[in-house]
mmCIF file of C-alpha atoms in Angstrom:
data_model
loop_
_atom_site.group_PDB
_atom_site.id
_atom_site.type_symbol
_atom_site.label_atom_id
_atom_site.label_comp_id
_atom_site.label_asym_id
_atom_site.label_seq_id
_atom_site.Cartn_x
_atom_site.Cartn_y
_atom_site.Cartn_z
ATOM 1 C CA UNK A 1 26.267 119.999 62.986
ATOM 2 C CA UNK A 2 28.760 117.111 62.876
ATOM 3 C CA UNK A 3 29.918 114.750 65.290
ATOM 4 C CA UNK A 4 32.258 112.239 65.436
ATOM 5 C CA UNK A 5 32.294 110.131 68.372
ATOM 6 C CA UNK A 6 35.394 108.612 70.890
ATOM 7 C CA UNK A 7 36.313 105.603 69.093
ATOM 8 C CA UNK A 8 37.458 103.837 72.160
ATOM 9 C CA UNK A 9 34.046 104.770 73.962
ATOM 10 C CA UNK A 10 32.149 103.797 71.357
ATOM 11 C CA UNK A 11 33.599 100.443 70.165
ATOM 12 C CA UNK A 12 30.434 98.327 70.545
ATOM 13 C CA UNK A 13 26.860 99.180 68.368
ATOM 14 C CA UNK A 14 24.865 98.898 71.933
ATOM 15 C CA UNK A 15 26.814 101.838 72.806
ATOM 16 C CA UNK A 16 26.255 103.654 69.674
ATOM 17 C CA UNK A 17 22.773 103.446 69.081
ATOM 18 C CA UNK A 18 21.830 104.133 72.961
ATOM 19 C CA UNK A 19 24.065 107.475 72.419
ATOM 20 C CA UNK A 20 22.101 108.342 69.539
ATOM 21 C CA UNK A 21 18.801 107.632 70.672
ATOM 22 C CA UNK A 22 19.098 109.534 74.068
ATOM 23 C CA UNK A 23 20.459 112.518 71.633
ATOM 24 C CA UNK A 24 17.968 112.558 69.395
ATOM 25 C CA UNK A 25 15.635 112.244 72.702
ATOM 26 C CA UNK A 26 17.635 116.159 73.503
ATOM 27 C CA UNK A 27 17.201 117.614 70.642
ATOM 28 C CA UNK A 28 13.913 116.902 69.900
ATOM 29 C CA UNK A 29 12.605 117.881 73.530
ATOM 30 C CA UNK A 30 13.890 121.572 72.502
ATOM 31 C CA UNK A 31 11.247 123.987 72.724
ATOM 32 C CA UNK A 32 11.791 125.603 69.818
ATOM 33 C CA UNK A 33 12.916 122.109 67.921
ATOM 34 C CA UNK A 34 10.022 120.897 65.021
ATOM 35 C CA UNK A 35 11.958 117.721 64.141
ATOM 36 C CA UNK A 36 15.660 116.071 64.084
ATOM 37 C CA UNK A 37 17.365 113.549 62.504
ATOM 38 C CA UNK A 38 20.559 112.400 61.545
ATOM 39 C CA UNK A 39 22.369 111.575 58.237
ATOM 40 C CA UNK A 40 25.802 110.019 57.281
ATOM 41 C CA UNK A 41 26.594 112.758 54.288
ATOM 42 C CA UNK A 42 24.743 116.613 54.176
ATOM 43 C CA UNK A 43 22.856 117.332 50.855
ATOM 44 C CA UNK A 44 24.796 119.450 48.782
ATOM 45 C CA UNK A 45 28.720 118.688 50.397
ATOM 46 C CA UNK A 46 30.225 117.098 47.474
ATOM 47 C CA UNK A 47 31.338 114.120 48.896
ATOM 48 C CA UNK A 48 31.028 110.501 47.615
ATOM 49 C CA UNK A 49 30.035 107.251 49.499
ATOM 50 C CA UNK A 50 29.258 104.847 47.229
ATOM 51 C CA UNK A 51 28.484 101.157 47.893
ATOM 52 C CA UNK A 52 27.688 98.062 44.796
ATOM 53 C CA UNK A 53 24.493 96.755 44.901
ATOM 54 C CA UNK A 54 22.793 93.585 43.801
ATOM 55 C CA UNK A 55 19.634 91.944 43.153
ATOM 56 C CA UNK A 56 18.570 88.699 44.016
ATOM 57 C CA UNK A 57 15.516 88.537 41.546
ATOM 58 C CA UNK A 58 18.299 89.204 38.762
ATOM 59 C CA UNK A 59 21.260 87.668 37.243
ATOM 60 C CA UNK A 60 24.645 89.296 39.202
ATOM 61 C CA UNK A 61 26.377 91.143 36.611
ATOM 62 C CA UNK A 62 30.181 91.286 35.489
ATOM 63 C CA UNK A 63 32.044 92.501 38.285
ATOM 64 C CA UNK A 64 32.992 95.430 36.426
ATOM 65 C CA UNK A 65 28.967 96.229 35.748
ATOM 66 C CA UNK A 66 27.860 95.551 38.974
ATOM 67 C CA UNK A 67 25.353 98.794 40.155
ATOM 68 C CA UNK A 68 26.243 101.483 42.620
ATOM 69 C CA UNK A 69 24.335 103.470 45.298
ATOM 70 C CA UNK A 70 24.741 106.495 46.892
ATOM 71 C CA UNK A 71 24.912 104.865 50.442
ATOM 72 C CA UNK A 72 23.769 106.880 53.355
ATOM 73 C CA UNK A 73 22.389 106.077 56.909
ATOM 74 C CA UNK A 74 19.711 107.822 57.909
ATOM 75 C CA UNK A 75 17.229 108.248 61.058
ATOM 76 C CA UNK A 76 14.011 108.449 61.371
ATOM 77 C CA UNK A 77 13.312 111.781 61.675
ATOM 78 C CA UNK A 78 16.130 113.207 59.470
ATOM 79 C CA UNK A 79 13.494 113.198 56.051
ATOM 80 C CA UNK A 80 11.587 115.481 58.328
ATOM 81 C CA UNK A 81 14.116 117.767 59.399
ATOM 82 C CA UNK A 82 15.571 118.368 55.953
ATOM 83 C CA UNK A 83 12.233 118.596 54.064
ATOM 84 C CA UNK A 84 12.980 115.689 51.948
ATOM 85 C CA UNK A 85 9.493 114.392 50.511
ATOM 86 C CA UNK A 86 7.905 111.198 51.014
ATOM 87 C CA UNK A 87 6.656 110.026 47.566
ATOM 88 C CA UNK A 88 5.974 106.403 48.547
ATOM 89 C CA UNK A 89 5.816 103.775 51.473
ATOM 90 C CA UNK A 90 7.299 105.167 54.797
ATOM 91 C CA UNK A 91 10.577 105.971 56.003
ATOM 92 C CA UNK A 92 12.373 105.187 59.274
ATOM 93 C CA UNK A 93 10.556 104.930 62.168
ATOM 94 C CA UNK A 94 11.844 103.711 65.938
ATOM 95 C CA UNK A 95 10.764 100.122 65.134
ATOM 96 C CA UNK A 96 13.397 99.496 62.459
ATOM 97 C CA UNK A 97 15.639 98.277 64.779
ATOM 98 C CA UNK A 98 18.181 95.223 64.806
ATOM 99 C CA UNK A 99 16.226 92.700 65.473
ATOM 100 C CA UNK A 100 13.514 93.582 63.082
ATOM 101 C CA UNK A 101 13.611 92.758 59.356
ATOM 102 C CA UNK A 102 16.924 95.133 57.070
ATOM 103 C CA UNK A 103 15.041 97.517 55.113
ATOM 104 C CA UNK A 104 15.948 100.496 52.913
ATOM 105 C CA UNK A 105 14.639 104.182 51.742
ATOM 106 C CA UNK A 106 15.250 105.060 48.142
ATOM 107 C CA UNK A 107 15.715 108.096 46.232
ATOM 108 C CA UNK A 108 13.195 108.348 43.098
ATOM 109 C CA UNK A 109 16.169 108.507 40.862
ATOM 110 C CA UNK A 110 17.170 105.527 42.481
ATOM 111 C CA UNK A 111 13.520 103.607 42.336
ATOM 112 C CA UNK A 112 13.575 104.754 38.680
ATOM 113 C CA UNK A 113 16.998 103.338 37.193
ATOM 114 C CA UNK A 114 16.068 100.019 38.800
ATOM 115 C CA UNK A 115 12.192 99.106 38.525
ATOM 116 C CA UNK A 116 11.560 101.725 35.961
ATOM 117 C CA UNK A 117 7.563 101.906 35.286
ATOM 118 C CA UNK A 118 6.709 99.880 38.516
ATOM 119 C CA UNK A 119 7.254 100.631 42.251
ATOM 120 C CA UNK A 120 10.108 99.633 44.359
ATOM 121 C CA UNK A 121 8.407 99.747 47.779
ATOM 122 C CA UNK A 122 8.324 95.906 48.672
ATOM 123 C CA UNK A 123 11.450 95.042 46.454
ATOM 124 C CA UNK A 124 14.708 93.047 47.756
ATOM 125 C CA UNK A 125 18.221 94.191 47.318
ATOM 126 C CA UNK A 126 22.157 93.364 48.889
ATOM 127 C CA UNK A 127 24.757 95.054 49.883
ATOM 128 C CA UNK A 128 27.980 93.367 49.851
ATOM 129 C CA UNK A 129 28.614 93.852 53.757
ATOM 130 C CA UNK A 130 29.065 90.504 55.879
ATOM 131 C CA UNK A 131 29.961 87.157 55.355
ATOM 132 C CA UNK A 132 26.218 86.532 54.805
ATOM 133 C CA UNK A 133 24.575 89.523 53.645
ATOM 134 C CA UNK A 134 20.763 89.933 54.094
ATOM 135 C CA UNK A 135 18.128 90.866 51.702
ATOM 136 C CA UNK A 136 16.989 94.183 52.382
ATOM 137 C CA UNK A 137 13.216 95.098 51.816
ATOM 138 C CA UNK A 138 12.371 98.751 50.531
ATOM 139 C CA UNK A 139 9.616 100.463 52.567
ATOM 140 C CA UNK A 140 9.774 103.670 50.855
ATOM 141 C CA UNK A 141 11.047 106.277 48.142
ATOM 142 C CA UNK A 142 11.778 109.623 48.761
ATOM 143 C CA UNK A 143 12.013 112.640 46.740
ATOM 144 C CA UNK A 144 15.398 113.362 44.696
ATOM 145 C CA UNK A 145 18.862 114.905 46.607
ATOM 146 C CA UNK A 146 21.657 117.433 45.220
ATOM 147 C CA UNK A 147 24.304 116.140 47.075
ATOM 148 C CA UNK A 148 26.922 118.074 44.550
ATOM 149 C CA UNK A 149 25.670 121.505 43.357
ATOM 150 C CA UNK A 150 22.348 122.576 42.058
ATOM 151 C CA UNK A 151 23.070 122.361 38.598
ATOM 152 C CA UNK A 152 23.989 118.744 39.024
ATOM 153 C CA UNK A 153 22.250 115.611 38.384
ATOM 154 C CA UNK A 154 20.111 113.856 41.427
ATOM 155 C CA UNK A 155 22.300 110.762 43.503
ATOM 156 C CA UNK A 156 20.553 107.593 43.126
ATOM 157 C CA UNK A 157 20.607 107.118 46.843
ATOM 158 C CA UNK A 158 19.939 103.898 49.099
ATOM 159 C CA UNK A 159 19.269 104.884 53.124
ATOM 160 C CA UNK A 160 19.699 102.470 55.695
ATOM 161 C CA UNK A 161 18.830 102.975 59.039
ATOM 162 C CA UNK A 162 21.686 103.682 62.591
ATOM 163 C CA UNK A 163 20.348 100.505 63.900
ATOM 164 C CA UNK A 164 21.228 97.892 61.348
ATOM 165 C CA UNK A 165 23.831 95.662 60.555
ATOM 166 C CA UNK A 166 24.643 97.932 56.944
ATOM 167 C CA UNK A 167 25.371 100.671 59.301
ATOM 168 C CA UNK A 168 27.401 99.705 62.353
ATOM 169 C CA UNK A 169 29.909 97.588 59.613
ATOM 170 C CA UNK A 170 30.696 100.433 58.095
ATOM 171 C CA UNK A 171 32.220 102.539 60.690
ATOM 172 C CA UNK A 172 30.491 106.188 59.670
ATOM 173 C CA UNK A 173 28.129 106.104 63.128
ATOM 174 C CA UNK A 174 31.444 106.500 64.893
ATOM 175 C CA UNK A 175 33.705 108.620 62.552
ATOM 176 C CA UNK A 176 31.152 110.877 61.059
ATOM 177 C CA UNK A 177 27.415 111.741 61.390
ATOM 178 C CA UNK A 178 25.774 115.137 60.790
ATOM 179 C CA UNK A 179 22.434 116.215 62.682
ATOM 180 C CA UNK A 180 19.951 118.629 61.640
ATOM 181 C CA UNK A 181 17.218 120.237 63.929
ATOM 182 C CA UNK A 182 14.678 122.261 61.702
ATOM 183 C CA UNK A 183 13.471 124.704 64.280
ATOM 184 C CA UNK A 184 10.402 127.395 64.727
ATOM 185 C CA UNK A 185 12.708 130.204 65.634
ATOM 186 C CA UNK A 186 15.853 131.524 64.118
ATOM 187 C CA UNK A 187 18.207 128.396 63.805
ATOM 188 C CA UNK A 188 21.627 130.224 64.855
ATOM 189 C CA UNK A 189 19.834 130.939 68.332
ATOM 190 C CA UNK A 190 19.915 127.602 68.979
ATOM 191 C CA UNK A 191 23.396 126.633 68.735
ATOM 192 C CA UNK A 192 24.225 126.928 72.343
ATOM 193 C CA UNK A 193 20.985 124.804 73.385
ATOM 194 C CA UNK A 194 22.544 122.144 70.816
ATOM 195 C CA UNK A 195 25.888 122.246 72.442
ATOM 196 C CA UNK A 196 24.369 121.714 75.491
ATOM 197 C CA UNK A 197 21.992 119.075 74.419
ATOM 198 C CA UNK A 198 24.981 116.954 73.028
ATOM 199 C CA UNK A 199 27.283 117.394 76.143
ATOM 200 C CA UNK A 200 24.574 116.734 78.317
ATOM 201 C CA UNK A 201 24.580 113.156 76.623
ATOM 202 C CA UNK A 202 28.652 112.660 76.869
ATOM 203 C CA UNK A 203 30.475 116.061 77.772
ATOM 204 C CA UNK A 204 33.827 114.648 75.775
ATOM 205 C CA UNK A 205 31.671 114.524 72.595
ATOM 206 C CA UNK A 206 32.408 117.889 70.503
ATOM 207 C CA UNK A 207 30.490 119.556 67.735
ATOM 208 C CA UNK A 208 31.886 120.749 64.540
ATOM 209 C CA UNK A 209 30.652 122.835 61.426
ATOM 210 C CA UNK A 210 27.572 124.075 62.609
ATOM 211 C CA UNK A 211 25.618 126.082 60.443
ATOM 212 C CA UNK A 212 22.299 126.082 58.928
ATOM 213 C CA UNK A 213 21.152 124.634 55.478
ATOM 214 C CA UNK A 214 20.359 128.183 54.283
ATOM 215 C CA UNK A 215 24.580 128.711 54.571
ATOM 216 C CA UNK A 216 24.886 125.311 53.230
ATOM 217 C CA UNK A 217 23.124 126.086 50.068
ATOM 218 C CA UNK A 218 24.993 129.904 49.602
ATOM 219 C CA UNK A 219 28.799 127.836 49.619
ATOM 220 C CA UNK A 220 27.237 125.317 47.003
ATOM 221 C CA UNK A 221 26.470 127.843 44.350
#
């Protein structure tokens, strides 16, 4: 499902993150709910959020050479939810919070176009966000994402977590975040238990385009 939250509500990242955490807290204490996460763009939509990238190990580039990623935020239980493999490192957990060190999740396509033959978990990269913007340390790569159609080549995709300075700046916490429960039962009999769950966390929050990743795939083909 999506959700875009009350702009005026949620102008400051306290508010934010507390709003996602007690969802996620919800959805996750559903009986028939095996693990949830959130994630900035859906696999397989078609849309673009791209973000230039640097290296600080490397010379920076012309500006009109400089590399892109596929930018997404992510939380920690969203690789879970939407079966996206672990290949190396970790993802997101709860501790990857503000205060802690910035770090990133790669795609493999991603890990491979930049430290081809070698491994990327413990490597240092920028995003141009901020007056001063920190290195960010990649803890892990995960497995490869269609986010156009099937046929389509893999996103080289850099994750950041909701509770970091790469994700409040950019606005997408507020305007546009999609959740995905992967559940034991049926999926479409728990859409009302969903609803619920988000408007027992702030009743003028709404849902939108709810449907399951099975329906997903079937309009991408």
């Amino acid at each position: 499902m999506q959700l875009s939250l009350p702009p005026a509500r949620y102008s400051k990242s306290d508010d934010i993150i507390q709003f996602y955490e007690a969802l996620n807290d919800r959805l996750a204490a559903l009986p028939a709910s095996r693990a949830v996460g959130a994630v900035s763009l859906l696999p397989l939509s078609g849309l673009l959020s791209t973000m230039d990238v640097t290296f600080p190990d490397r010379p920076m580039p012309p500006p009109d050479e400089v590399p892109q990623a596929h930018f997404r935020i992510v939380s920690a239980g969203y690789f879970e939810a939407a079966g996206i493999r672990v290949v190396a490192g970790r993802v997101f957990s709860a501790s990857d919070s503000v205060t802690s060190r910035p770090v990133a999740v790669v795609s493999r396509t991603f890990a491979d176009r930049h430290w081809p033959g070698a491994s990327a978990v413990g490597r240092s990269l920028r995003l141009p966000i901020g007056p001063s913007p920190p290195l960010l340390e990649v803890v892990g790569v995960v497995s490869d994402v269609k986010q156009f159609t099937l046929d389509r080549d893999p996103t080289a995709d850099l994750c950041v977590p909701p509770a970091s300075d790469a994700a409040v700046a950019g606005g997408l916490l507020v305007a546009r975040m999609y959740w995905v429960v992967r559940t034991r039962d049926d999926p479409r009999q728990l859409e009302a238990a969903v609803r619920n769950a988000v408007h027992s966390v702030d009743p003028d929050v709404a849902t939108s385009s709810m449907r399951t990743l099975e329906a997903l795939l079937q309009a991408s083909a």
